[in-house]
């Protein structure tokens, strides 16, 4: 399941006006709108196509363009702008049926007031300052979630904010009718990885269904020896292969088994058009090893993954990979594993038993085999590496019973201060914002899961835009978080969602 080419997606640029202004003014509106749409389309910051649509001037034109947006497969959202005053009652029926995300660009064609030449003709043409307020009112009255970006259309900051929204829209679009498969069930007695899959499909658009591990094993057992040979050669080329795993090495058979598992899972996912999956070490009947390198490499190719049956995180990892497509850095399944409470240098060690995506690796991963110490299966093959340093975030979706909550903690990843010679798994060290005590306490107070989707290339703004498109609660733990206000935010959110 390769990641989509974001340039194959369209965002429609729709300008509002009205017939009151006459053909000459409306022609100027159209020319200005085309110029803005073309500039956004050419922007190095915006990863999708921005397509100009004819200026809408009546309820019928507005309704028709919304119908077209809904039914055009590669249209992932619309950008609206009111060049002149556009009476907002005209927009009601169109907005009622709109099913795509909406960004309201509050700009104007001219950057500066032409002090020496400004007259009433200029004022009648350039009315965004109050035309957009009329449009904003009707969306607020209709309780429509949208992003509002303010600034001149040539400003790079405006382009960057549109970029963030476009990426979130691409992730949201990718979830619609997506399928995720669970091999086996959730890890027994675990609470947070459970959830209402029917509610999730209604809210998010993706489906989650379970197959018995025997169904997967049947596919694994059909993998041909020559396919395994080719993949093992690829492992040797891409990674620093432990000597015992090399051809004729004592553990080479284990590498072949790992390759067989990867090929089987990949074949199953491709045949079913799945965008991600879960497994659990408690349910591996007929699989010799817990899929380690298989899950790592499949994530690197764009699949979502969640351990212990965590389908919500598998779906979120996939969304983040789509949103971050083409950006430097990676996205991975993650788990807060253990702490370092050194005074003035508190750290979280993030890892998992095996399944951390090499897209976040700092350097060439090592391919190794070691005992797992859990699950009672054969020693699994895995990629071992340290993740890179820099700003990052952890995100999780939790089922609060009456709603889904997207919780995000901004973090700063750091280089390991010492070697970890006896820890044969991929790992990353980070400092939660605003500090360890506040960040971890806030996460626990919000009911955050121990599994997360970890991102090196996305920001809290991407995640907030995504949550608003999904119409779910968004909670941020960042540099400005304090527990007094955070507790009140959670209380107010509970009241709002009741």
Coordinates of C-alpha atoms in Angstrom, one line a residue:
X1 CA 0.0 0.0 0.0
X2 CA 2.1 2.8 -1.3
X3 CA 1.4 6.4 -0.1
X4 CA -0.7 8.5 -2.5
X5 CA 0.9 11.2 -4.6
X6 CA -0.5 14.3 -3.0
X7 CA -0.3 16.2 -6.3
X8 CA -3.1 13.8 -7.5
X9 CA -5.5 15.6 -5.0
X10 CA -7.4 18.8 -5.7
X11 CA -8.5 21.6 -3.4
X12 CA -11.1 23.8 -5.1
X13 CA -10.8 27.6 -4.8
X14 CA -14.3 29.1 -4.6
X15 CA -14.9 32.8 -4.5
X16 CA -18.2 34.3 -3.4
X17 CA -19.8 37.5 -4.8
X18 CA -23.3 38.5 -6.1
X19 CA -24.9 39.8 -9.2
X20 CA -25.5 43.2 -7.6
X21 CA -22.1 44.5 -8.7
X22 CA -22.6 44.1 -12.4
X23 CA -20.5 42.3 -15.1
X24 CA -17.5 44.6 -15.1
X25 CA -16.9 44.2 -11.4
X26 CA -17.6 40.5 -11.5
X27 CA -15.0 40.1 -14.3
X28 CA -12.4 41.8 -12.1
X29 CA -13.4 39.5 -9.2
X30 CA -12.9 36.4 -11.5
X31 CA -9.5 37.7 -12.7
X32 CA -8.3 38.3 -9.2
X33 CA -9.5 34.9 -8.0
X34 CA -7.8 33.1 -10.9
X35 CA -4.5 34.9 -10.0
X36 CA -4.7 33.9 -6.4
X37 CA -5.6 30.3 -7.2
X38 CA -2.8 30.1 -9.6
X39 CA -0.3 31.5 -7.1
X40 CA -1.4 29.0 -4.4
X41 CA -1.2 26.2 -7.0
X42 CA 2.4 27.1 -7.8
X43 CA 3.4 27.6 -4.1
X44 CA 6.4 25.4 -3.0
X45 CA 4.6 24.9 0.3
X46 CA 1.3 23.6 -0.9
X47 CA 1.5 19.9 -1.9
X48 CA -1.9 19.5 -3.7
X49 CA -3.4 21.1 -6.8
X50 CA -5.4 24.3 -6.1
X51 CA -8.1 24.5 -8.8
X52 CA -9.9 27.8 -9.6
X53 CA -13.7 27.4 -9.9
X54 CA -16.0 30.1 -11.4
X55 CA -17.1 32.8 -9.0
X56 CA -20.4 31.8 -7.4
X57 CA -23.1 34.5 -7.3
X58 CA -26.4 32.8 -6.5
X59 CA -27.8 30.0 -4.2
X60 CA -28.0 27.7 -7.3
X61 CA -24.4 28.2 -8.3
X62 CA -23.2 27.6 -4.7
X63 CA -25.3 24.5 -4.3
X64 CA -24.1 23.0 -7.6
X65 CA -20.4 23.6 -6.9
X66 CA -20.8 21.9 -3.5
X67 CA -22.5 18.9 -5.1
X68 CA -19.7 18.7 -7.6
X69 CA -17.1 18.9 -4.8
X70 CA -18.8 16.1 -2.9
X71 CA -18.9 13.8 -5.9
X72 CA -15.4 14.5 -7.4
X73 CA -13.2 11.7 -6.1
X74 CA -9.9 13.5 -6.0
X75 CA -11.3 16.7 -4.5
X76 CA -10.3 16.6 -0.9
X77 CA -11.6 20.0 0.2
X78 CA -12.5 23.6 -0.7
X79 CA -11.0 27.0 0.0
X80 CA -13.6 29.8 0.1
X81 CA -13.0 33.5 -0.1
X82 CA -15.5 36.4 -0.3
X83 CA -13.9 39.0 -2.6
X84 CA -17.0 41.2 -2.3
X85 CA -20.0 41.0 -0.1
X86 CA -21.8 37.7 -0.7
X87 CA -25.1 37.5 1.2
X88 CA -24.7 34.4 3.4
X89 CA -28.2 33.1 3.2
X90 CA -27.3 32.2 -0.4
X91 CA -24.8 29.7 1.1
X92 CA -27.0 27.9 3.5
X93 CA -28.2 25.0 1.3
X94 CA -24.8 24.5 -0.3
X95 CA -23.1 24.4 3.1
X96 CA -25.8 22.0 4.4
X97 CA -24.8 19.3 2.0
X98 CA -21.0 19.9 1.9
X99 CA -19.1 16.7 2.9
X100 CA -15.6 17.9 2.2
X101 CA -13.3 19.9 4.6
X102 CA -13.5 23.7 4.3
X103 CA -10.8 26.3 4.7
X104 CA -11.9 30.0 4.9
X105 CA -9.2 32.2 3.5
X106 CA -9.7 35.7 4.9
X107 CA -7.5 37.8 2.5
X108 CA -7.9 40.5 -0.1
X109 CA -6.4 40.9 -3.5
X110 CA -4.4 44.1 -2.9
X111 CA -1.9 44.0 -0.1
X112 CA -1.8 47.7 0.6
X113 CA -4.4 50.5 0.6
X114 CA -3.7 52.7 -2.5
X115 CA -3.7 55.9 -0.4
X116 CA -3.6 58.4 -3.3
X117 CA -6.1 56.7 -5.6
X118 CA -8.6 54.9 -3.4
X119 CA -12.2 55.7 -4.3
X120 CA -15.6 54.1 -3.9
X121 CA -15.2 51.9 -6.9
X122 CA -12.1 50.4 -5.2
X123 CA -14.1 50.1 -2.0
X124 CA -17.0 48.3 -3.7
X125 CA -14.7 45.8 -5.3
X126 CA -12.5 45.0 -2.4
X127 CA -14.9 44.1 0.4
X128 CA -13.4 41.0 1.9
X129 CA -13.0 42.7 5.3
X130 CA -16.7 42.5 5.8
X131 CA -17.7 40.0 3.1
X132 CA -15.8 37.3 5.0
X133 CA -17.4 38.3 8.3
X134 CA -20.9 37.7 6.7
X135 CA -19.7 34.3 5.5
X136 CA -18.1 33.5 8.9
X137 CA -21.4 34.2 10.7
X138 CA -23.4 31.8 8.7
X139 CA -20.9 29.0 9.3
X140 CA -20.8 29.7 13.0
X141 CA -24.6 29.8 13.1
X142 CA -24.7 26.5 11.3
X143 CA -21.9 25.1 13.6
X144 CA -19.7 24.2 10.7
X145 CA -16.1 23.1 11.6
X146 CA -13.6 24.9 9.4
X147 CA -10.1 26.4 9.4
X148 CA -9.8 30.2 9.1
X149 CA -6.5 31.5 7.7
X150 CA -6.0 35.3 7.8
X151 CA -3.3 37.2 5.8
X152 CA -2.3 38.3 2.4
X153 CA -2.4 35.5 -0.2
X154 CA 1.2 36.1 -1.2
X155 CA 2.6 35.7 2.3
X156 CA 4.5 32.5 2.9
X157 CA 3.0 32.1 6.4
X158 CA -0.4 31.9 4.7
X159 CA 0.8 29.3 2.3
X160 CA 2.3 27.2 5.1
X161 CA -1.0 27.3 7.1
X162 CA -2.9 26.2 3.9
X163 CA -0.3 23.5 3.5
X164 CA -1.0 22.2 7.0
X165 CA -4.7 22.0 6.3
X166 CA -4.2 20.4 2.9
X167 CA -2.1 17.7 4.4
X168 CA -4.7 17.1 7.1
X169 CA -7.3 16.9 4.4
X170 CA -5.3 14.3 2.5
X171 CA -5.1 12.2 5.6
X172 CA -8.8 12.5 6.2
X173 CA -9.5 11.7 2.6
X174 CA -7.4 8.6 2.8
X175 CA -9.5 7.3 5.8
X176 CA -12.7 7.4 3.8
X177 CA -13.6 3.8 2.9
X178 CA -10.2 2.6 4.1
X179 CA -10.0 -0.9 5.5
X180 CA -7.9 -2.1 8.4
X181 CA -7.5 -5.8 9.4
X182 CA -6.9 -7.3 12.8
X183 CA -5.1 -10.6 12.9
X184 CA -6.5 -12.0 16.1
X185 CA -8.1 -10.1 18.9
X186 CA -6.9 -7.4 21.3
X187 CA -4.4 -8.3 24.0
X188 CA -6.5 -9.9 26.8
X189 CA -7.7 -7.6 29.6
X190 CA -6.3 -4.4 28.1
X191 CA -8.7 -1.5 28.2
X192 CA -7.4 1.4 26.0
X193 CA -6.9 -0.7 22.8
X194 CA -10.6 -1.6 22.9
X195 CA -13.2 0.7 21.3
X196 CA -16.4 0.9 19.4
X197 CA -15.6 -0.1 15.8
X198 CA -19.1 0.8 14.6
X199 CA -18.9 4.2 16.1
X200 CA -15.4 4.6 14.6
X201 CA -16.7 3.7 11.1
X202 CA -19.5 6.2 11.5
X203 CA -17.2 8.9 12.7
X204 CA -14.0 8.3 10.7
X205 CA -15.1 6.5 7.5
X206 CA -12.8 3.5 7.8
X207 CA -13.7 -0.1 8.7
X208 CA -12.0 -2.5 11.0
X209 CA -12.5 -6.3 10.7
X210 CA -10.9 -9.4 12.2
X211 CA -9.4 -12.4 10.5
X212 CA -8.3 -15.5 12.3
X213 CA -4.5 -16.0 12.4
X214 CA -5.1 -19.2 10.4
X215 CA -6.3 -17.1 7.5
X216 CA -3.0 -15.3 7.5
X217 CA -0.9 -18.5 8.0
X218 CA -2.5 -20.0 4.9
X219 CA -1.2 -17.1 2.9
X220 CA 2.3 -17.2 4.6
X221 CA 2.6 -20.9 3.8
X222 CA 2.1 -20.2 0.1
X223 CA 5.1 -17.9 -0.2
X224 CA 7.7 -19.3 -2.7
X225 CA 11.3 -20.0 -1.8
X226 CA 12.6 -17.7 -4.6
X227 CA 10.6 -14.8 -3.2
X228 CA 12.2 -15.4 0.2
X229 CA 15.7 -15.6 -1.5
X230 CA 15.1 -12.2 -3.1
X231 CA 13.9 -10.5 0.1
X232 CA 16.7 -11.9 2.2
X233 CA 19.2 -10.4 -0.4
X234 CA 17.3 -7.1 -0.1
X235 CA 17.7 -7.2 3.7
X236 CA 21.5 -7.8 3.3
X237 CA 21.6 -4.8 0.9
X238 CA 19.5 -2.3 2.9
X239 CA 20.6 -3.0 6.5
X240 CA 23.7 -3.9 8.5
X241 CA 23.0 -7.6 8.8
X242 CA 24.1 -9.5 11.9
X243 CA 26.7 -12.1 10.9
X244 CA 24.6 -15.0 12.2
X245 CA 21.7 -13.9 9.9
X246 CA 23.8 -13.9 6.7
X247 CA 23.7 -16.7 4.2
X248 CA 25.2 -19.8 5.7
X249 CA 25.1 -18.2 9.2
X250 CA 23.7 -20.0 12.2
X251 CA 20.5 -18.0 12.3
X252 CA 19.9 -17.5 8.5
X253 CA 16.9 -19.8 8.7
X254 CA 15.3 -17.3 11.1
X255 CA 15.9 -14.5 8.6
X256 CA 14.2 -16.6 5.9
X257 CA 11.3 -17.2 8.3
X258 CA 11.0 -13.5 9.0
X259 CA 11.0 -12.8 5.2
X260 CA 8.4 -15.4 4.7
X261 CA 6.2 -13.7 7.3
X262 CA 6.7 -10.3 5.7
X263 CA 5.8 -11.6 2.2
X264 CA 2.7 -13.3 3.6
X265 CA 1.4 -10.3 5.5
X266 CA 2.1 -8.1 2.5
X267 CA 0.3 -10.4 0.1
X268 CA -2.7 -10.6 2.5
X269 CA -2.9 -6.8 2.8
X270 CA -2.5 -6.2 -1.0
X271 CA -5.2 -8.8 -1.8
X272 CA -7.7 -7.2 0.6
X273 CA -6.7 -3.6 -0.2
X274 CA -6.0 -3.0 3.4
X275 CA -4.2 0.2 4.6
X276 CA -3.0 -1.2 7.9
X277 CA -3.2 -4.0 10.4
X278 CA -2.8 -5.2 14.0
X279 CA -1.4 -8.3 15.6
X280 CA -0.7 -9.5 19.1
X281 CA 1.9 -11.8 20.6
X282 CA -0.9 -13.6 22.4
X283 CA -2.4 -14.8 19.1
X284 CA 0.3 -16.1 16.8
X285 CA -0.9 -19.7 16.2
X286 CA 1.1 -21.1 13.2
X287 CA 3.4 -18.1 12.9
X288 CA 6.9 -19.0 14.1
X289 CA 8.0 -15.4 15.2
X290 CA 6.2 -12.3 16.2
X291 CA 6.4 -10.2 13.1
X292 CA 9.1 -7.7 13.8
X293 CA 11.0 -6.7 10.7
X294 CA 7.8 -7.4 8.7
X295 CA 5.8 -4.8 10.6
X296 CA 8.7 -2.3 10.6
X297 CA 9.2 -2.5 6.8
X298 CA 5.4 -2.5 6.0
X299 CA 5.1 0.7 8.1
X300 CA 8.0 2.2 6.1
X301 CA 6.1 1.5 2.9
X302 CA 3.0 3.4 4.2
X303 CA 0.9 0.8 6.1
X304 CA -0.5 1.6 9.5
X305 CA 0.3 -0.7 12.3
X306 CA -0.8 -1.2 15.9
X307 CA 0.4 -3.7 18.4
X308 CA -1.7 -5.9 20.7
X309 CA -4.8 -5.4 18.5
X310 CA -4.7 -1.6 18.7
X311 CA -6.7 -0.7 15.6
X312 CA -7.2 3.0 16.5
X313 CA -3.4 3.5 16.5
X314 CA -2.9 1.5 13.3
X315 CA -5.4 3.8 11.5
X316 CA -3.8 6.9 13.0
X317 CA -0.3 5.8 11.9
X318 CA -1.6 5.5 8.4
X319 CA -3.2 8.9 8.5
X320 CA 0.1 10.5 9.7
X321 CA 2.1 8.8 7.0
X322 CA -0.2 10.3 4.3
X323 CA -0.2 13.7 5.9
X324 CA 3.6 13.7 6.2
X325 CA 4.2 12.3 2.6
X326 CA 7.1 14.1 1.0
X327 CA 8.3 15.8 4.2
X328 CA 11.7 15.1 5.8
X329 CA 11.4 12.7 8.8
X330 CA 9.0 9.8 9.5
X331 CA 6.1 8.5 11.4
X332 CA 5.8 5.4 13.5
X333 CA 3.9 3.3 15.9
X334 CA 5.3 4.1 19.4
X335 CA 4.9 3.3 23.0
X336 CA 6.1 5.1 26.2
X337 CA 8.2 2.4 27.6
X338 CA 10.3 3.6 30.5
X339 CA 11.6 6.8 32.2
X340 CA 14.8 8.5 33.1
X341 CA 14.3 10.6 36.2
X342 CA 17.8 12.2 36.4
X343 CA 17.4 15.7 38.0
X344 CA 17.2 18.4 35.4
X345 CA 17.4 15.8 32.6
X346 CA 14.1 13.9 32.7
X347 CA 13.6 11.7 29.6
X348 CA 11.1 9.2 28.2
X349 CA 12.4 6.1 26.4
X350 CA 10.0 5.3 23.6
X351 CA 10.1 1.9 22.0
X352 CA 8.2 -1.3 21.6
X353 CA 9.0 -5.0 21.6
X354 CA 10.0 -4.8 17.9
X355 CA 7.7 -2.7 15.8
X356 CA 9.2 0.8 15.3
X357 CA 9.3 2.2 11.8
X358 CA 12.7 2.8 10.3
X359 CA 11.4 6.0 8.7
X360 CA 12.4 7.7 12.0
X361 CA 15.9 6.1 12.1
X362 CA 19.0 8.2 12.5
X363 CA 21.3 6.3 10.1
X364 CA 21.3 2.8 8.6
X365 CA 19.4 0.3 10.9
X366 CA 21.0 -3.0 12.0
X367 CA 19.1 -6.2 11.3
X368 CA 19.5 -8.5 14.3
X369 CA 17.9 -11.5 16.1
X370 CA 17.5 -11.8 19.8
X371 CA 15.3 -13.5 22.3
X372 CA 12.1 -11.6 23.0
X373 CA 11.4 -12.9 26.5
X374 CA 7.6 -12.7 26.0
X375 CA 5.1 -14.6 24.0
X376 CA 6.8 -18.0 23.9
X377 CA 7.7 -18.0 20.2
X378 CA 11.0 -18.3 18.3
X379 CA 13.5 -15.5 18.5
X380 CA 12.3 -12.7 16.1
X381 CA 14.3 -10.7 13.6
X382 CA 14.1 -7.0 14.0
X383 CA 15.7 -3.7 12.9
X384 CA 17.6 -1.9 15.7
X385 CA 18.4 1.8 15.6
X386 CA 18.2 5.1 17.4
X387 CA 15.7 7.7 16.2
X388 CA 16.9 11.2 15.2
X389 CA 16.8 14.2 17.5
X390 CA 14.5 17.3 17.1
X391 CA 10.9 18.5 17.5
X392 CA 8.3 15.7 17.4
X393 CA 4.9 14.8 18.7
X394 CA 3.0 11.8 20.1
X395 CA -0.7 11.4 19.2
X396 CA -3.3 9.0 20.3
X397 CA -7.0 8.5 19.6
X398 CA -9.0 7.2 22.7
X399 CA -12.6 6.2 22.9
X400 CA -14.1 8.1 25.8
X401 CA -17.4 6.3 25.6
X402 CA -19.5 9.2 24.2
X403 CA -16.9 10.5 21.9
X404 CA -13.4 10.0 20.5
X405 CA -10.6 12.2 21.7
X406 CA -7.4 13.0 19.8
X407 CA -4.7 13.8 22.3
X408 CA -1.3 15.2 21.3
X409 CA 1.8 15.9 23.3
X410 CA 4.6 18.0 21.7
X411 CA 8.0 16.6 22.6
X412 CA 11.7 17.2 21.9
X413 CA 13.6 14.1 20.8
X414 CA 17.2 14.0 22.0
X415 CA 20.3 11.9 21.1
X416 CA 21.0 9.1 23.5
X417 CA 23.6 10.3 26.0
X418 CA 25.0 6.7 26.4
X419 CA 25.1 3.5 24.4
X420 CA 22.4 0.9 24.9
X421 CA 24.4 -2.2 24.1
X422 CA 21.9 -4.7 25.7
X423 CA 18.7 -3.2 24.4
X424 CA 18.2 -4.8 21.0
X425 CA 15.2 -2.8 19.8
X426 CA 14.6 0.5 17.9
X427 CA 14.2 3.4 20.3
X428 CA 13.9 7.1 20.7
X429 CA 14.5 9.4 23.7
X430 CA 12.3 12.5 24.2
X431 CA 11.5 15.3 26.6
X432 CA 7.7 15.9 26.9
X433 CA 6.6 19.5 26.8
X434 CA 6.2 21.6 28.8
X435 CA 8.2 19.4 31.2
X436 CA 8.2 15.8 32.3
X437 CA 6.0 16.2 35.4
X438 CA 3.3 18.4 33.7
X439 CA 3.4 16.5 30.4
X440 CA 3.0 13.0 31.8
X441 CA 0.4 14.1 34.4
X442 CA -1.7 15.8 31.7
X443 CA -1.5 12.8 29.4
X444 CA -2.7 10.5 32.2
X445 CA -5.4 13.0 33.3
X446 CA -6.7 13.0 29.6
X447 CA -6.8 9.2 29.5
X448 CA -4.0 9.0 26.9
X449 CA -3.1 5.6 25.7
X450 CA 0.3 3.9 26.2
X451 CA 0.4 3.4 22.4
X452 CA 0.9 6.4 20.1
X453 CA 1.6 7.5 16.6
X454 CA 5.0 9.3 16.7
X455 CA 5.7 12.0 14.1
X456 CA 8.9 13.8 13.3
X457 CA 7.4 15.9 10.4
X458 CA 4.0 17.0 11.6
X459 CA 2.9 19.7 14.0
X460 CA 0.1 20.2 16.4
X461 CA -1.6 22.4 13.8
X462 CA -1.8 19.5 11.4
X463 CA -3.4 17.4 14.1
X464 CA -5.9 20.1 15.2
X465 CA -7.0 20.5 11.6
X466 CA -7.4 16.8 11.3
X467 CA -9.5 16.5 14.4
X468 CA -11.7 19.3 13.3
X469 CA -12.3 17.5 10.0
X470 CA -13.2 14.4 11.9
X471 CA -15.4 16.4 14.2
X472 CA -13.8 15.0 17.3
X473 CA -12.3 16.5 20.5
X474 CA -8.8 17.8 20.3
X475 CA -6.6 18.1 23.4
X476 CA -3.0 19.5 23.2
X477 CA -0.2 19.2 25.7
X478 CA 2.5 21.7 24.7
X479 CA 4.8 24.4 25.9
X480 CA 2.0 26.5 27.4
X481 CA 0.2 23.7 29.3
X482 CA -0.4 24.1 33.0
X483 CA -2.3 21.5 35.0
X484 CA -4.8 24.0 36.5
X485 CA -6.0 25.2 33.1
X486 CA -5.7 21.7 31.6
X487 CA -8.0 20.1 34.2
X488 CA -10.5 22.8 33.5
X489 CA -10.3 22.2 29.8
X490 CA -11.1 18.6 30.3
X491 CA -14.0 19.5 32.6
X492 CA -15.4 22.0 30.0
X493 CA -15.0 19.5 27.2
X494 CA -16.9 16.9 29.2
X495 CA -19.7 19.4 29.6
X496 CA -19.7 20.4 26.0
X497 CA -19.9 16.8 24.8
X498 CA -22.8 16.0 27.1

